[in-house]
Short mmCIF file of C-alpha atoms in Angstrom, two decimals:
data_model
loop_
_atom_site.label_atom_id
_atom_site.label_comp_id
_atom_site.label_asym_id
_atom_site.label_seq_id
_atom_site.Cartn_x
_atom_site.Cartn_y
_atom_site.Cartn_z
CA UNK A 545 88.29 54.56 90.82
CA UNK A 546 90.03 55.14 87.51
CA UNK A 547 85.88 56.45 86.67
CA UNK A 548 85.47 58.56 89.20
CA UNK A 549 88.51 60.38 88.88
CA UNK A 550 87.88 61.13 85.07
CA UNK A 551 84.49 62.34 85.73
CA UNK A 552 86.19 64.85 88.03
CA UNK A 553 88.56 65.99 85.19
CA UNK A 554 85.56 66.31 83.30
CA UNK A 555 83.90 68.26 85.43
CA UNK A 556 87.08 70.97 85.56
CA UNK A 557 86.89 71.01 81.98
CA UNK A 558 83.40 71.95 82.06
CA UNK A 559 83.97 74.33 85.09
CA UNK A 560 86.32 76.11 83.15
CA UNK A 561 83.89 76.09 80.19
CA UNK A 562 81.40 77.98 82.17
CA UNK A 563 83.84 80.26 83.66
CA UNK A 564 85.32 80.97 79.86
CA UNK A 565 81.55 81.50 78.89
CA UNK A 566 80.80 83.85 82.18
CA UNK A 567 84.22 85.83 81.03
CA UNK A 568 82.64 86.45 77.45
CA UNK A 569 78.96 87.38 78.90
CA UNK A 570 81.00 89.67 81.32
CA UNK A 571 83.38 91.92 78.58
CA UNK A 572 80.54 91.94 76.03
CA UNK A 573 78.09 93.68 78.16
CA UNK A 574 81.09 95.61 79.47
CA UNK A 575 82.01 96.96 76.53
CA UNK A 576 78.44 97.24 75.48
CA UNK A 577 78.05 99.60 78.69
CA UNK A 578 81.16 101.33 77.78
CA UNK A 579 80.42 102.51 74.17
CA UNK A 580 76.77 103.30 75.26
CA UNK A 581 76.78 104.48 78.47
CA UNK A 582 74.54 101.81 79.73
CA UNK A 583 74.79 102.14 83.72
CA UNK A 584 72.49 99.10 84.69
CA UNK A 585 74.61 96.85 82.35
CA UNK A 586 77.35 98.33 83.63
CA UNK A 587 76.04 97.43 87.21
CA UNK A 588 75.42 93.76 86.51
CA UNK A 589 78.60 92.99 85.23
CA UNK A 590 80.37 94.24 88.23
CA UNK A 591 77.72 92.55 90.34
CA UNK A 592 78.17 89.40 88.41
CA UNK A 593 81.90 89.01 88.88
CA UNK A 594 81.62 87.84 92.16
CA UNK A 595 80.12 84.82 90.50
CA UNK A 596 83.51 84.42 88.27
CA UNK A 597 85.11 84.46 91.38
CA UNK A 598 83.29 82.36 93.44
CA UNK A 599 83.62 79.27 90.36
CA UNK A 600 87.27 80.32 90.17
CA UNK A 601 87.81 79.07 94.02
CA UNK A 602 85.25 75.98 93.71
CA UNK A 603 87.75 75.28 91.09
CA UNK A 604 90.47 75.66 92.62
CA UNK A 605 89.30 73.34 96.32
CA UNK A 606 88.74 70.86 93.84
CA UNK A 607 91.69 70.80 92.26
CA UNK A 608 93.39 70.86 95.40
CA UNK A 609 91.03 68.33 96.43
CA UNK A 610 91.47 65.84 93.15
CA UNK A 611 95.09 66.22 94.33
CA UNK A 612 94.80 65.15 97.95
CA UNK A 613 92.47 62.01 96.76
CA UNK A 614 93.65 61.00 93.61
CA UNK A 615 97.23 61.45 93.96
CA UNK A 616 97.46 61.86 89.67
CA UNK A 617 100.67 61.72 87.89
CA UNK A 618 102.11 62.54 84.32
CA UNK A 619 99.66 63.41 82.62
CA UNK A 620 96.47 63.90 84.49
CA UNK A 621 98.79 66.18 87.39
CA UNK A 622 99.34 68.47 84.76
CA UNK A 623 95.86 69.00 83.45
CA UNK A 624 95.13 70.04 87.42
CA UNK A 625 97.38 72.03 87.71
CA UNK A 626 97.09 73.28 84.22
CA UNK A 627 93.59 74.26 84.71
CA UNK A 628 94.08 75.74 88.71
CA UNK A 629 96.49 78.46 86.32
CA UNK A 630 93.60 78.57 83.49
CA UNK A 631 91.37 79.44 86.28
CA UNK A 632 93.49 81.91 87.52
CA UNK A 633 93.80 83.49 84.08
CA UNK A 634 90.12 83.53 83.45
CA UNK A 635 89.51 84.96 86.80
CA UNK A 636 91.47 87.84 85.77
CA UNK A 637 89.93 87.79 82.94
CA UNK A 638 86.89 88.75 84.75
CA UNK A 639 88.31 91.29 86.56
CA UNK A 640 89.24 93.45 83.84
CA UNK A 641 85.78 93.28 82.45
CA UNK A 642 84.69 94.61 85.61
CA UNK A 643 87.11 97.16 85.57
CA UNK A 644 85.41 98.36 82.60
CA UNK A 645 82.44 98.22 83.46
CA UNK A 646 83.55 100.58 86.69
CA UNK A 647 85.13 103.36 84.35
CA UNK A 648 81.73 103.39 81.96
CA UNK A 649 80.10 103.44 85.66
CA UNK A 650 82.10 106.24 86.80
CA UNK A 651 81.14 108.54 83.78
CA UNK A 652 77.22 107.81 83.50
CA UNK A 653 75.77 109.33 81.99
CA UNK A 654 78.26 110.77 80.31
CA UNK A 655 80.83 108.21 77.95
CA UNK A 656 84.47 107.11 79.15
CA UNK A 657 85.49 107.18 75.25
CA UNK A 658 86.04 110.33 73.41
CA UNK A 659 84.33 110.50 69.51
CA UNK A 660 87.64 110.48 68.16
CA UNK A 661 88.55 106.85 69.94
CA UNK A 662 85.37 105.28 69.53
CA UNK A 663 86.05 103.28 66.50
CA UNK A 664 89.51 102.17 68.16
CA UNK A 665 87.47 100.74 71.34
CA UNK A 666 84.90 99.50 69.23
CA UNK A 667 87.88 97.20 67.28
CA UNK A 668 89.19 96.74 71.10
CA UNK A 669 86.20 95.34 72.23
CA UNK A 670 85.01 93.04 69.26
CA UNK A 671 88.86 91.76 69.70
CA UNK A 672 88.31 91.07 73.37
CA UNK A 673 84.88 89.23 72.66
CA UNK A 674 86.37 87.40 69.98
CA UNK A 675 89.25 86.13 72.20
CA UNK A 676 86.75 85.37 75.37
CA UNK A 677 84.32 83.23 73.15
CA UNK A 678 87.67 81.73 71.38
CA UNK A 679 89.20 80.23 74.80
CA UNK A 680 85.44 79.29 75.80
CA UNK A 681 85.67 77.41 72.38
CA UNK A 682 88.63 75.90 72.74
CA UNK A 683 88.43 75.04 75.93
CA UNK A 684 85.37 73.34 74.82
CA UNK A 685 86.31 71.39 71.78
CA UNK A 686 90.22 71.57 71.67
CA UNK A 687 90.10 72.73 68.34
CA UNK A 688 93.77 74.45 68.05
CA UNK A 689 93.19 76.40 65.09
CA UNK A 690 91.34 78.58 67.62
CA UNK A 691 94.50 79.26 69.50
CA UNK A 692 96.26 81.16 66.69
CA UNK A 693 93.04 83.11 66.22
CA UNK A 694 93.25 84.27 69.65
CA UNK A 695 96.79 84.74 69.52
CA UNK A 696 96.07 86.94 66.10
CA UNK A 697 93.44 88.84 68.17
CA UNK A 698 95.97 89.54 71.01
CA UNK A 699 97.98 90.47 68.25
CA UNK A 700 95.43 93.23 67.22
CA UNK A 701 95.00 94.22 70.47
CA UNK A 702 98.24 95.40 71.38
CA UNK A 703 98.05 97.13 68.21
CA UNK A 704 95.02 99.20 68.76
CA UNK A 705 96.08 99.61 72.24
CA UNK A 706 99.26 101.52 70.34
CA UNK A 707 96.98 104.04 68.38
CA UNK A 708 95.61 105.17 71.43
CA UNK A 709 98.61 106.30 72.26
CA UNK A 710 99.36 107.65 68.69
CA UNK A 711 96.08 109.87 68.88
CA UNK A 712 96.80 111.10 72.28
CA UNK A 713 100.60 111.69 71.84
CA UNK A 714 101.70 112.04 68.18
CA UNK A 715 98.00 114.23 67.33
CA UNK A 716 96.08 116.89 68.32
CA UNK A 717 94.34 116.18 71.36
CA UNK A 718 92.32 118.18 72.81
CA UNK A 719 90.93 116.36 75.59
CA UNK A 720 90.43 116.51 79.01
CA UNK A 721 93.10 115.08 81.24
CA UNK A 722 89.65 113.06 82.57
CA UNK A 723 89.75 111.60 79.03
CA UNK A 724 93.45 110.64 78.82
CA UNK A 725 93.03 108.84 81.92
CA UNK A 726 90.53 107.15 80.64
CA UNK A 727 91.42 106.23 77.59
CA UNK A 728 95.43 104.97 79.22
CA UNK A 729 93.59 102.94 81.69
CA UNK A 730 91.03 101.65 79.15
CA UNK A 731 93.78 100.37 76.66
CA UNK A 732 95.55 98.91 79.48
CA UNK A 733 92.88 96.74 80.73
CA UNK A 734 92.15 95.33 76.72
CA UNK A 735 95.33 94.55 76.42
CA UNK A 736 95.49 92.69 79.32
CA UNK A 737 92.61 91.22 78.82
CA UNK A 738 94.44 89.57 75.58
CA UNK A 739 97.62 88.64 77.15
CA UNK A 740 95.41 86.69 79.63
CA UNK A 741 93.71 84.76 76.68
CA UNK A 742 96.69 83.98 74.98
CA UNK A 743 98.06 82.41 78.26
CA UNK A 744 95.25 80.10 78.63
CA UNK A 745 95.70 79.27 74.93
CA UNK A 746 99.30 78.71 75.11
CA UNK A 747 98.43 76.11 78.30
CA UNK A 748 95.47 74.46 76.38
CA UNK A 749 97.97 73.70 73.58
CA UNK A 750 100.54 72.31 75.53
CA UNK A 751 98.23 69.97 77.39
CA UNK A 752 96.71 68.70 73.65
CA UNK A 753 99.94 68.42 72.18
CA UNK A 754 100.78 66.88 75.09
CA UNK A 755 98.73 64.15 73.90
CA UNK A 756 96.05 65.08 76.53
CA UNK A 757 93.89 65.86 74.28
CA UNK A 758 90.85 63.92 75.88
CA UNK A 759 92.00 65.22 79.74
CA UNK A 760 89.78 68.26 79.68
CA UNK A 761 87.06 66.98 77.30
CA UNK A 762 83.49 67.57 78.64
CA UNK A 763 82.09 64.94 76.22
CA UNK A 764 84.29 62.51 77.82
CA UNK A 765 81.55 62.26 81.15
CA UNK A 766 78.55 60.90 78.98
CA UNK A 767 81.15 57.94 77.61
CA UNK A 768 82.16 57.60 81.74
CA UNK B 1103 111.43 59.61 102.07
CA UNK B 1104 109.94 61.87 104.80
CA UNK B 1105 113.78 63.55 105.21
CA UNK B 1106 114.26 64.22 100.84
CA UNK B 1107 110.73 65.42 100.85
CA UNK B 1108 110.88 67.97 104.02
CA UNK B 1109 114.63 69.07 101.72
CA UNK B 1110 112.46 69.33 98.96
CA UNK B 1111 109.52 71.88 100.93
CA UNK B 1112 112.82 73.74 102.21
CA UNK B 1113 114.15 74.24 98.71
CA UNK B 1114 110.61 75.83 97.56
CA UNK B 1115 110.59 77.74 100.74
CA UNK B 1116 114.62 79.03 99.84
CA UNK B 1117 113.81 79.74 96.18
CA UNK B 1118 110.31 81.69 97.02
CA UNK B 1119 112.49 84.47 99.55
CA UNK B 1120 115.15 84.12 96.37
CA UNK B 1121 112.31 85.18 94.03
CA UNK B 1122 111.02 87.83 96.71
CA UNK B 1123 114.73 89.24 97.05
CA UNK B 1124 115.02 89.34 93.38
CA UNK B 1125 111.65 91.16 93.80
CA UNK B 1126 112.62 93.77 95.75
CA UNK B 1127 116.16 94.55 94.14
CA UNK B 1128 114.09 95.36 91.06
CA UNK B 1129 111.26 97.35 92.67
CA UNK B 1130 114.20 99.10 94.54
CA UNK B 1131 116.30 100.01 91.24
CA UNK B 1132 113.45 100.68 89.02
CA UNK B 1133 112.43 103.45 91.37
CA UNK B 1134 115.76 105.27 91.69
CA UNK B 1135 116.19 104.89 87.63
CA UNK B 1136 112.31 106.54 87.90
CA UNK B 1137 113.16 109.36 89.94
CA UNK B 1138 116.17 110.43 89.12
CA UNK B 1139 116.65 109.50 85.33
CA UNK B 1140 119.56 106.42 85.44
CA UNK B 1141 119.21 105.27 81.61
CA UNK B 1142 121.97 102.38 82.90
CA UNK B 1143 119.58 101.22 86.06
CA UNK B 1144 116.99 101.05 84.08
CA UNK B 1145 118.14 98.60 81.49
CA UNK B 1146 119.84 96.36 84.24
CA UNK B 1147 115.96 95.89 85.68
CA UNK B 1148 114.83 95.24 82.93
CA UNK B 1149 117.15 92.27 81.74
CA UNK B 1150 117.13 91.16 85.29
CA UNK B 1151 113.75 90.33 85.19
CA UNK B 1152 114.32 87.50 82.71
CA UNK B 1153 116.11 85.84 86.03
CA UNK B 1154 112.97 86.35 88.15
CA UNK B 1155 110.81 84.51 85.08
CA UNK B 1156 113.26 81.45 85.04
CA UNK B 1157 113.08 81.51 89.30
CA UNK B 1158 109.54 80.84 88.57
CA UNK B 1159 109.45 78.22 85.86
CA UNK B 1160 112.24 76.26 88.03
CA UNK B 1161 110.11 76.76 91.31
CA UNK B 1162 106.87 75.82 89.32
CA UNK B 1163 108.76 72.80 87.28
CA UNK B 1164 109.50 72.17 91.11
CA UNK B 1165 106.24 71.83 92.62
CA UNK B 1166 104.92 69.41 89.51
CA UNK B 1167 107.85 67.02 90.16
CA UNK B 1168 106.93 67.21 93.90
CA UNK B 1169 103.54 66.56 93.45
CA UNK B 1170 103.75 63.73 91.44
CA UNK B 1171 107.26 62.05 93.43
CA UNK B 1172 106.32 62.25 96.27
CA UNK B 1173 102.04 62.93 96.57
CA UNK B 1174 101.34 64.93 99.47
CA UNK B 1175 98.26 65.17 101.40
CA UNK B 1176 96.72 67.43 103.84
CA UNK B 1177 99.34 70.73 104.43
CA UNK B 1178 102.51 69.48 102.96
CA UNK B 1179 99.70 69.60 99.39
CA UNK B 1180 98.55 73.25 100.24
CA UNK B 1181 102.66 73.87 100.66
CA UNK B 1182 102.77 73.02 97.78
CA UNK B 1183 100.30 74.36 95.97
CA UNK B 1184 100.77 77.66 97.94
CA UNK B 1185 104.07 77.67 96.34
CA UNK B 1186 102.88 77.53 92.55
CA UNK B 1187 100.65 80.53 93.52
CA UNK B 1188 102.77 82.75 95.51
CA UNK B 1189 105.73 82.49 92.78
CA UNK B 1190 102.86 83.57 90.32
CA UNK B 1191 102.67 86.53 92.40
CA UNK B 1192 106.10 87.23 92.65
CA UNK B 1193 106.81 87.26 89.03
CA UNK B 1194 103.98 89.34 88.24
CA UNK B 1195 105.83 91.75 90.75
CA UNK B 1196 109.21 91.50 88.65
CA UNK B 1197 106.90 92.32 85.75
CA UNK B 1198 105.52 95.55 87.19
CA UNK B 1199 108.91 96.81 88.37
CA UNK B 1200 110.31 96.26 84.74
CA UNK B 1201 107.45 98.20 83.55
CA UNK B 1202 108.41 101.26 86.47
CA UNK B 1203 111.82 100.66 84.16
CA UNK B 1204 110.59 100.67 80.90
CA UNK B 1205 109.02 103.67 81.76
CA UNK B 1206 112.13 105.25 82.91
CA UNK B 1207 113.42 104.01 80.05
CA UNK B 1208 111.23 105.83 77.45
CA UNK B 1209 111.69 109.35 79.10
CA UNK B 1210 115.24 109.10 78.99
CA UNK B 1211 117.43 111.67 79.93
CA UNK B 1212 113.95 113.18 81.16
CA UNK B 1213 111.44 111.97 83.66
CA UNK B 1214 108.88 110.82 83.82
CA UNK B 1215 107.36 111.89 87.21
CA UNK B 1216 106.41 115.23 87.26
CA UNK B 1217 107.99 117.72 89.46
CA UNK B 1218 104.90 118.10 91.60
CA UNK B 1219 104.39 114.66 92.16
CA UNK B 1220 107.54 113.65 92.90
CA UNK B 1221 106.57 113.37 96.80
CA UNK B 1222 103.96 111.48 96.02
CA UNK B 1223 105.95 108.24 93.79
CA UNK B 1224 108.43 108.79 96.14
CA UNK B 1225 106.45 107.57 99.25
CA UNK B 1226 105.01 105.09 96.25
CA UNK B 1227 108.44 103.68 95.64
CA UNK B 1228 109.13 103.56 99.28
CA UNK B 1229 105.41 101.86 100.42
CA UNK B 1230 106.51 99.02 97.36
CA UNK B 1231 110.18 98.70 98.63
CA UNK B 1232 109.04 98.22 101.82
CA UNK B 1233 106.65 95.86 100.92
CA UNK B 1234 108.90 93.58 98.65
CA UNK B 1235 111.41 93.46 101.80
CA UNK B 1236 108.62 92.32 104.22
CA UNK B 1237 107.70 89.86 102.01
CA UNK B 1238 110.75 88.19 101.52
CA UNK B 1239 111.18 88.26 105.24
CA UNK B 1240 107.23 87.09 105.67
CA UNK B 1241 108.75 84.31 103.69
CA UNK B 1242 111.72 83.75 105.84
CA UNK B 1243 110.79 83.93 108.77
CA UNK B 1244 106.98 83.74 109.16
CA UNK B 1245 106.56 86.99 111.39
CA UNK B 1246 103.00 87.30 111.16
CA UNK B 1247 103.06 90.75 112.25
CA UNK B 1248 104.83 91.51 109.04
CA UNK B 1249 101.55 90.66 106.87
CA UNK B 1250 100.04 93.49 108.74
CA UNK B 1251 102.57 96.02 107.91
CA UNK B 1252 102.32 94.43 104.50
CA UNK B 1253 98.40 95.23 104.51
CA UNK B 1254 99.09 99.13 105.94
CA UNK B 1255 101.54 99.75 102.38
CA UNK B 1256 99.24 98.60 100.69
CA UNK B 1257 96.44 100.99 102.12
CA UNK B 1258 98.85 103.81 101.58
CA UNK B 1259 99.58 102.85 97.98
CA UNK B 1260 95.81 102.57 97.35
CA UNK B 1261 95.92 106.13 99.39
CA UNK B 1262 98.87 107.75 97.18
CA UNK B 1263 97.16 106.16 93.86
CA UNK B 1264 94.29 108.59 94.23
CA UNK B 1265 95.92 111.55 95.19
CA UNK B 1266 97.93 110.98 91.71
CA UNK B 1267 94.41 111.12 90.56
CA UNK B 1268 93.46 114.31 92.77
CA UNK B 1269 96.52 115.93 91.35
CA UNK B 1270 95.47 115.28 87.59
CA UNK B 1271 91.85 116.11 87.86
CA UNK B 1272 90.86 118.19 90.91
CA UNK B 1273 93.45 121.08 90.67
CA UNK B 1274 95.32 123.00 88.64
CA UNK B 1275 97.09 120.63 85.81
CA UNK B 1276 99.17 122.24 83.15
CA UNK B 1277 100.74 119.02 81.91
CA UNK B 1278 101.58 117.59 78.62
CA UNK B 1279 99.80 114.64 77.86
CA UNK B 1280 102.37 112.26 77.92
CA UNK B 1281 102.94 113.13 81.39
CA UNK B 1282 99.06 112.41 82.02
CA UNK B 1283 99.61 108.74 80.38
CA UNK B 1284 102.91 108.35 82.70
CA UNK B 1285 101.46 109.40 85.90
CA UNK B 1286 97.94 107.60 85.28
CA UNK B 1287 100.11 104.10 84.23
CA UNK B 1288 102.98 104.46 86.92
CA UNK B 1289 100.39 104.71 89.59
CA UNK B 1290 98.45 101.76 88.20
CA UNK B 1291 101.78 99.87 88.27
CA UNK B 1292 102.54 100.71 91.87
CA UNK B 1293 98.81 99.56 92.86
CA UNK B 1294 98.85 96.85 91.49
CA UNK B 1295 102.16 95.82 92.76
CA UNK B 1296 100.77 96.49 96.08
CA UNK B 1297 98.07 94.01 95.36
CA UNK B 1298 100.08 91.58 94.71
CA UNK B 1299 102.56 91.41 97.89
CA UNK B 1300 99.57 91.39 100.09
CA UNK B 1301 98.33 88.21 97.89
CA UNK B 1302 101.63 86.49 98.96
CA UNK B 1303 101.03 87.41 102.38
CA UNK B 1304 97.63 86.22 103.15
CA UNK B 1305 99.10 83.09 101.47
CA UNK B 1306 101.34 82.69 104.05
CA UNK B 1307 99.42 83.66 106.56
CA UNK B 1308 96.88 80.46 105.91
CA UNK B 1309 99.51 78.24 105.54
CA UNK B 1310 100.79 79.38 108.80
CA UNK B 1311 97.83 79.48 111.12
CA UNK B 1312 96.72 76.50 109.90
CA UNK B 1313 99.40 74.94 111.69
CA UNK B 1314 101.79 74.64 108.49
CA UNK B 1315 104.05 77.62 110.27
CA UNK B 1316 107.43 74.70 109.60
CA UNK B 1317 106.35 73.63 106.21
CA UNK B 1318 108.26 76.58 104.25
CA UNK B 1319 110.97 77.47 107.17
CA UNK B 1320 114.64 77.55 105.29
CA UNK B 1321 115.86 76.34 108.71
CA UNK B 1322 114.62 73.25 108.64
CA UNK B 1323 116.92 71.86 106.10
CA UNK B 1324 119.44 72.10 108.79
CA UNK B 1325 117.81 70.25 110.77
CA UNK B 1326 117.05 67.41 108.39
#
């Protein structure tokens, strides 16, 4: 019974890693689509978000089944409840990547990012991809140093988001209203993406520092 | 044991109703602050959001404790898991009301909404307040007709959100960049507020149509 339960927990951990990997792919492609006006890539991100949503539903169903059949307590219970919450954050990160791709698609064959803000959005994109990658690695390896890096990239995203407002509001800004709207929405999407990444990282730290380090270990299944 | 559990479930239901009531108060005040440049009201919404966050934490802690101590199965389990998710949506609606209030505060003593868009934002505000009020009433009375009204107001919010883009992008728009940014963000906040309201309503319908009508009934405690 315990072996089955541990295998199930391990599977939950693997599913979260898989979701995070898909999210990394989504934001990576969405950013390239945005910065290079790649319509096909934008379309693929939009289509693939359905798969992330499906992963969330599967994972949530499995969590509820686990709660019902195994009736976990203490640390095991916290692992399952945390998995439910982390999957919701990852699903939302997928949505935000899709939103970026949708802006790219709307502006095709033009680009949504005004020339002067390309460096800023390139940095936001790089930070967002790092957040997603480190979330995936943190879920897989429980290397707590990654949580700190994720927080730093979120701070960077906040600063870059602030830079976009400075560019629009404090200097000469001879851009169209459409460009102002796009920059405002894109900045918000990236900023929220970072917030959700930090949310996942914090839940993971909470689990691990609560001596739950092995609970979501994908390697555990091999020893089970 | 069963009596205690039912009393606990009833308490969960009451907490959700209380959260929804606070959210209704928050969006109502935030909108007035926005449309009338009322700094004091904006400040109160921003301060009160901490109370909504605290309600969410309390409710979540109680859910996890319930899962651990009562080990509910079947419908009871779904009620508890649904409460966890509905509290997350309500907390997020509180955040969005706070964001509206923060925009109002930033523009004080001016107003963030350009004169021509006041009718549109007044309608968005009215729809958002109705969504929050009906979510609270739906949680309290389980009157399923309300779910349909909430969906309709969410559709209205989407249409009004679209109207703000039309106003900015398809007509003469002689507004400042700041006004464009504010309208873009405010529109997004109201649109998301509606989405979360629908999310709570859908979960409630799912619970009730699954013959769980009594599970979150605040009146049940009196009969327990």
